[in-house]
CSV table of C-alpha atoms in Angstrom, one decimal:
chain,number,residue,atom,x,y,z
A,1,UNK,CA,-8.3,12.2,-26.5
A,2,UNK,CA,-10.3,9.0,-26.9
A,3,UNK,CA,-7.5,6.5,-25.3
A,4,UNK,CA,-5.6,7.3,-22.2
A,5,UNK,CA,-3.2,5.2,-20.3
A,6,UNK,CA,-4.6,3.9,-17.3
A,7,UNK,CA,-2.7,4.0,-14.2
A,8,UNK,CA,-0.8,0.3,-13.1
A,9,UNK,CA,0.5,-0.9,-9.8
A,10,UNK,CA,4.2,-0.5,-9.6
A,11,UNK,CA,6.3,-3.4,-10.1
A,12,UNK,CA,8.8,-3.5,-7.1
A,13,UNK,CA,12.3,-5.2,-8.5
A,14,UNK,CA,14.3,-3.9,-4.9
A,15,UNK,CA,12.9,-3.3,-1.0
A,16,UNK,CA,15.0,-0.1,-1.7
A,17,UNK,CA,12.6,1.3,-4.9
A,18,UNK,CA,10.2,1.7,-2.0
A,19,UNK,CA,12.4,4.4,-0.3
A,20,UNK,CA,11.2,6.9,-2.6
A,21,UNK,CA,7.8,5.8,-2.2
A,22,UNK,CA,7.9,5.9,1.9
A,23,UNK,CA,9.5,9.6,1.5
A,24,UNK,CA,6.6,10.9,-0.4
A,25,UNK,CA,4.7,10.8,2.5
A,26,UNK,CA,1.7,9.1,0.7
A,27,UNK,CA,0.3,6.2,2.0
A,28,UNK,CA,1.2,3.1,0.1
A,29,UNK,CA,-0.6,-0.6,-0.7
A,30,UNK,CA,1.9,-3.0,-1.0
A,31,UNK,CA,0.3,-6.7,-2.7
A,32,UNK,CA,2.6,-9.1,-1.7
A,33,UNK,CA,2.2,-12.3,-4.5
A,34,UNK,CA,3.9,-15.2,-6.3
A,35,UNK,CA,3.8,-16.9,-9.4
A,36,UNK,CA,1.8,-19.6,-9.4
A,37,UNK,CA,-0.8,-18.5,-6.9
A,38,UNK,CA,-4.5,-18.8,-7.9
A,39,UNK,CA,-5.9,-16.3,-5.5
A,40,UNK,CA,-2.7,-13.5,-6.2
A,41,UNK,CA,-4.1,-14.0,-9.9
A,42,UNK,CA,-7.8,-13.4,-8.8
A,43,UNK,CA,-6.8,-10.4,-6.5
A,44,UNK,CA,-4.6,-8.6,-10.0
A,45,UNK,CA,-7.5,-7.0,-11.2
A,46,UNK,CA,-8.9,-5.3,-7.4
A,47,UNK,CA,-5.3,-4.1,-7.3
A,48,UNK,CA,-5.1,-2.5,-10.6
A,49,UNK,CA,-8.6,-1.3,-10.0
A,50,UNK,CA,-7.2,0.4,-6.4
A,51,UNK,CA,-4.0,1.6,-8.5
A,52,UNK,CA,-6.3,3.4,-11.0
A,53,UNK,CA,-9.0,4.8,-8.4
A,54,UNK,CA,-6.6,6.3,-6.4
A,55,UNK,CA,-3.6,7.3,-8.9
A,56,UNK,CA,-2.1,10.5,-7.2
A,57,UNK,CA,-3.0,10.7,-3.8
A,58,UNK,CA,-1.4,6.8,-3.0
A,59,UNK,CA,0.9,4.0,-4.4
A,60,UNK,CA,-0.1,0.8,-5.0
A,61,UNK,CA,2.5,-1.9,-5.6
A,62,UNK,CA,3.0,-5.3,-6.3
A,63,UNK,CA,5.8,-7.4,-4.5
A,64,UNK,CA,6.5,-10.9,-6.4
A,65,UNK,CA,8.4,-13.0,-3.2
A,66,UNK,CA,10.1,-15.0,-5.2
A,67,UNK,CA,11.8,-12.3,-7.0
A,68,UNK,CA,12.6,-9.4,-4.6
A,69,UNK,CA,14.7,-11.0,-2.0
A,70,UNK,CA,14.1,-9.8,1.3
A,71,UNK,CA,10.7,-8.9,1.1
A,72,UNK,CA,9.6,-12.3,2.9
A,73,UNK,CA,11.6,-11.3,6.0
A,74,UNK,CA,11.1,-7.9,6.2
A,75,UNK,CA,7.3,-8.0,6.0
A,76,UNK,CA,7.1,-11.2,7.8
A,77,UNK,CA,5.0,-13.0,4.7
A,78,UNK,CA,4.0,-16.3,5.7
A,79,UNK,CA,0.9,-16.4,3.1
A,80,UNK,CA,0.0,-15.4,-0.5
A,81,UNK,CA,-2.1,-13.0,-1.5
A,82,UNK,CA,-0.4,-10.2,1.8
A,83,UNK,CA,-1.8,-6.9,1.2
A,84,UNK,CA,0.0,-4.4,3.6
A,85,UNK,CA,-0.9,-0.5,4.1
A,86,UNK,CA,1.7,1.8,5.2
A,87,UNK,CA,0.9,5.2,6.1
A,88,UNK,CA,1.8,7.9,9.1
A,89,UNK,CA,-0.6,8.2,12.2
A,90,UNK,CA,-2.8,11.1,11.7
A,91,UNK,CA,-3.6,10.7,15.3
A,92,UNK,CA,-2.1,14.5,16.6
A,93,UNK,CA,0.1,13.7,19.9
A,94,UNK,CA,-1.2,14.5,23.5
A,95,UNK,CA,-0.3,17.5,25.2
A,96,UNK,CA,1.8,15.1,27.5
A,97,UNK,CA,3.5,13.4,24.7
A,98,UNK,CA,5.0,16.8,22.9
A,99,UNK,CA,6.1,17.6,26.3
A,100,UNK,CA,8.1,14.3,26.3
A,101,UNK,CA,9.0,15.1,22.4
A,102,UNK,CA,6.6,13.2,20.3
A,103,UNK,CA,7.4,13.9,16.7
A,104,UNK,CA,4.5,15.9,14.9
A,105,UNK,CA,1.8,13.9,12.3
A,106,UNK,CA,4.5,15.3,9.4
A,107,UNK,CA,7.8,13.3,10.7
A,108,UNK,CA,6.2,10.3,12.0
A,109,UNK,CA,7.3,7.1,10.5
A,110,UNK,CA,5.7,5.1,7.8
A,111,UNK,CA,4.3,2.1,9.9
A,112,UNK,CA,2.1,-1.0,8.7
A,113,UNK,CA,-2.0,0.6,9.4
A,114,UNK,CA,-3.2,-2.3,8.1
A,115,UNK,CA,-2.5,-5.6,7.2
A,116,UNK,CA,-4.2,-8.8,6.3
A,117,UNK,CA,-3.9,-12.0,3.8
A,118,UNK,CA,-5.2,-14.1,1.2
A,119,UNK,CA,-8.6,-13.3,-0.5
A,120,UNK,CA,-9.8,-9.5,0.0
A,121,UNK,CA,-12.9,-7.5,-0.7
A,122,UNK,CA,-12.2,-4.3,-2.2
A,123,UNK,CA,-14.0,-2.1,-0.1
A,124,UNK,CA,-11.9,-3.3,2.6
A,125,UNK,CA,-8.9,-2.1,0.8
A,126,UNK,CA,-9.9,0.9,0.0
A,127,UNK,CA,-11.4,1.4,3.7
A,128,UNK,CA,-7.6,1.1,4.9
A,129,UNK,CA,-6.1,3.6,2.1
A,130,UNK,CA,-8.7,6.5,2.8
A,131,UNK,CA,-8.6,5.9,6.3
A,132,UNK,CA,-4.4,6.8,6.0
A,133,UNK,CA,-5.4,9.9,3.8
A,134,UNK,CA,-5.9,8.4,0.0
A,135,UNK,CA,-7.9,10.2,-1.8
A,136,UNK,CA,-10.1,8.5,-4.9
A,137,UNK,CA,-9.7,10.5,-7.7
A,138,UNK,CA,-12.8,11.3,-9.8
A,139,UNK,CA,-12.4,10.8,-13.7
C-alpha cells in the first residue's frame, strides 16, 4: 500500500474521554492549547510528529481550554502552549514501604512526570515519554 494514514493526536471534547486513556496504563502527552495562540500553532506539528513516532506504546492528545471546560482547573493551566506527561512511577517500592503497603509499579496512579509550558524542543518531549515507558515505533 503506497498511502497509509498517519497517526493524529487525539482531540479531547470531555476531561472524562481521558478515563479510558489513564486506564490503559500507557503513558499519555496531554498539549494543552487555544485558539488564537501563535506558539500552540508552532508546537502542532512536534505534537503530531510525537503522536506518529510513538503511535502504540503512548497517547498524545490535544486539550483546546477554551472548549473542554474544566481542564484549566484541573491541570492548573495558567499558560499556552502546557505540555503535561502522565505516567506511573516505575521506581519499584522499598522493602520498608511494601511492609507499610505501597501499591506495586502495576496499580500506582497516573501522576503528572513531567510538566512544562510555552515553546518546547522535541527531544525534550520525547525524553519525558520514553523515560515513563513510550516506546518509538520504527516504520
Amino acid at each position: 500500500m503506497i498511502f497509509r494514514k498517519r497517526p493524529k493526536p487525539i482531540n479531547l471534547e470531555h476531561l472524562d474521554d481521558l478515563e479510558p486513556l489513564i486506564e490503559s496504563g500507557q503513558p499519555i502527552l496531554i498539549d494543552f492549547w487555544r485558539m488564537g495562540c501563535q506558539p500552540c500553532r508552532l508546537m502542532d506539528g512536534i505534537v503530531k510528529e510525537l503522536a506518529e513516532e510513538y503511535h502504540g506504546s503512548a497517547h498524545v492528545v490535544r486539550v483546546d481550554i477554551g472548549a473542554v471546560a474544566g481542564a484549566v482547573e484541573k491541570f492548573r493551566i495558567q499558560s499556552t502552549p502546557t505540555f503535561v506527561v502522565l505516567g506511573r512511577s516505575r521506581k519499584k517500592p522499598s522493602k520498608k514501604a511494601r511492609k507499610r503497603g505501597a501499591v506495586p509499579r502495576e496499580d500506582a496512579p497516573m501522576t503528572a512526570r513531567f510538566r512544562t509550558s510555552g515553546m518546547t524542543r522535541k527531544d525534550m518531549l520525547s525524553k519525558a515519554l520514553e523515560s515513563n515507558g513510550a516506546v518509538r515505533s520504527t516504520g
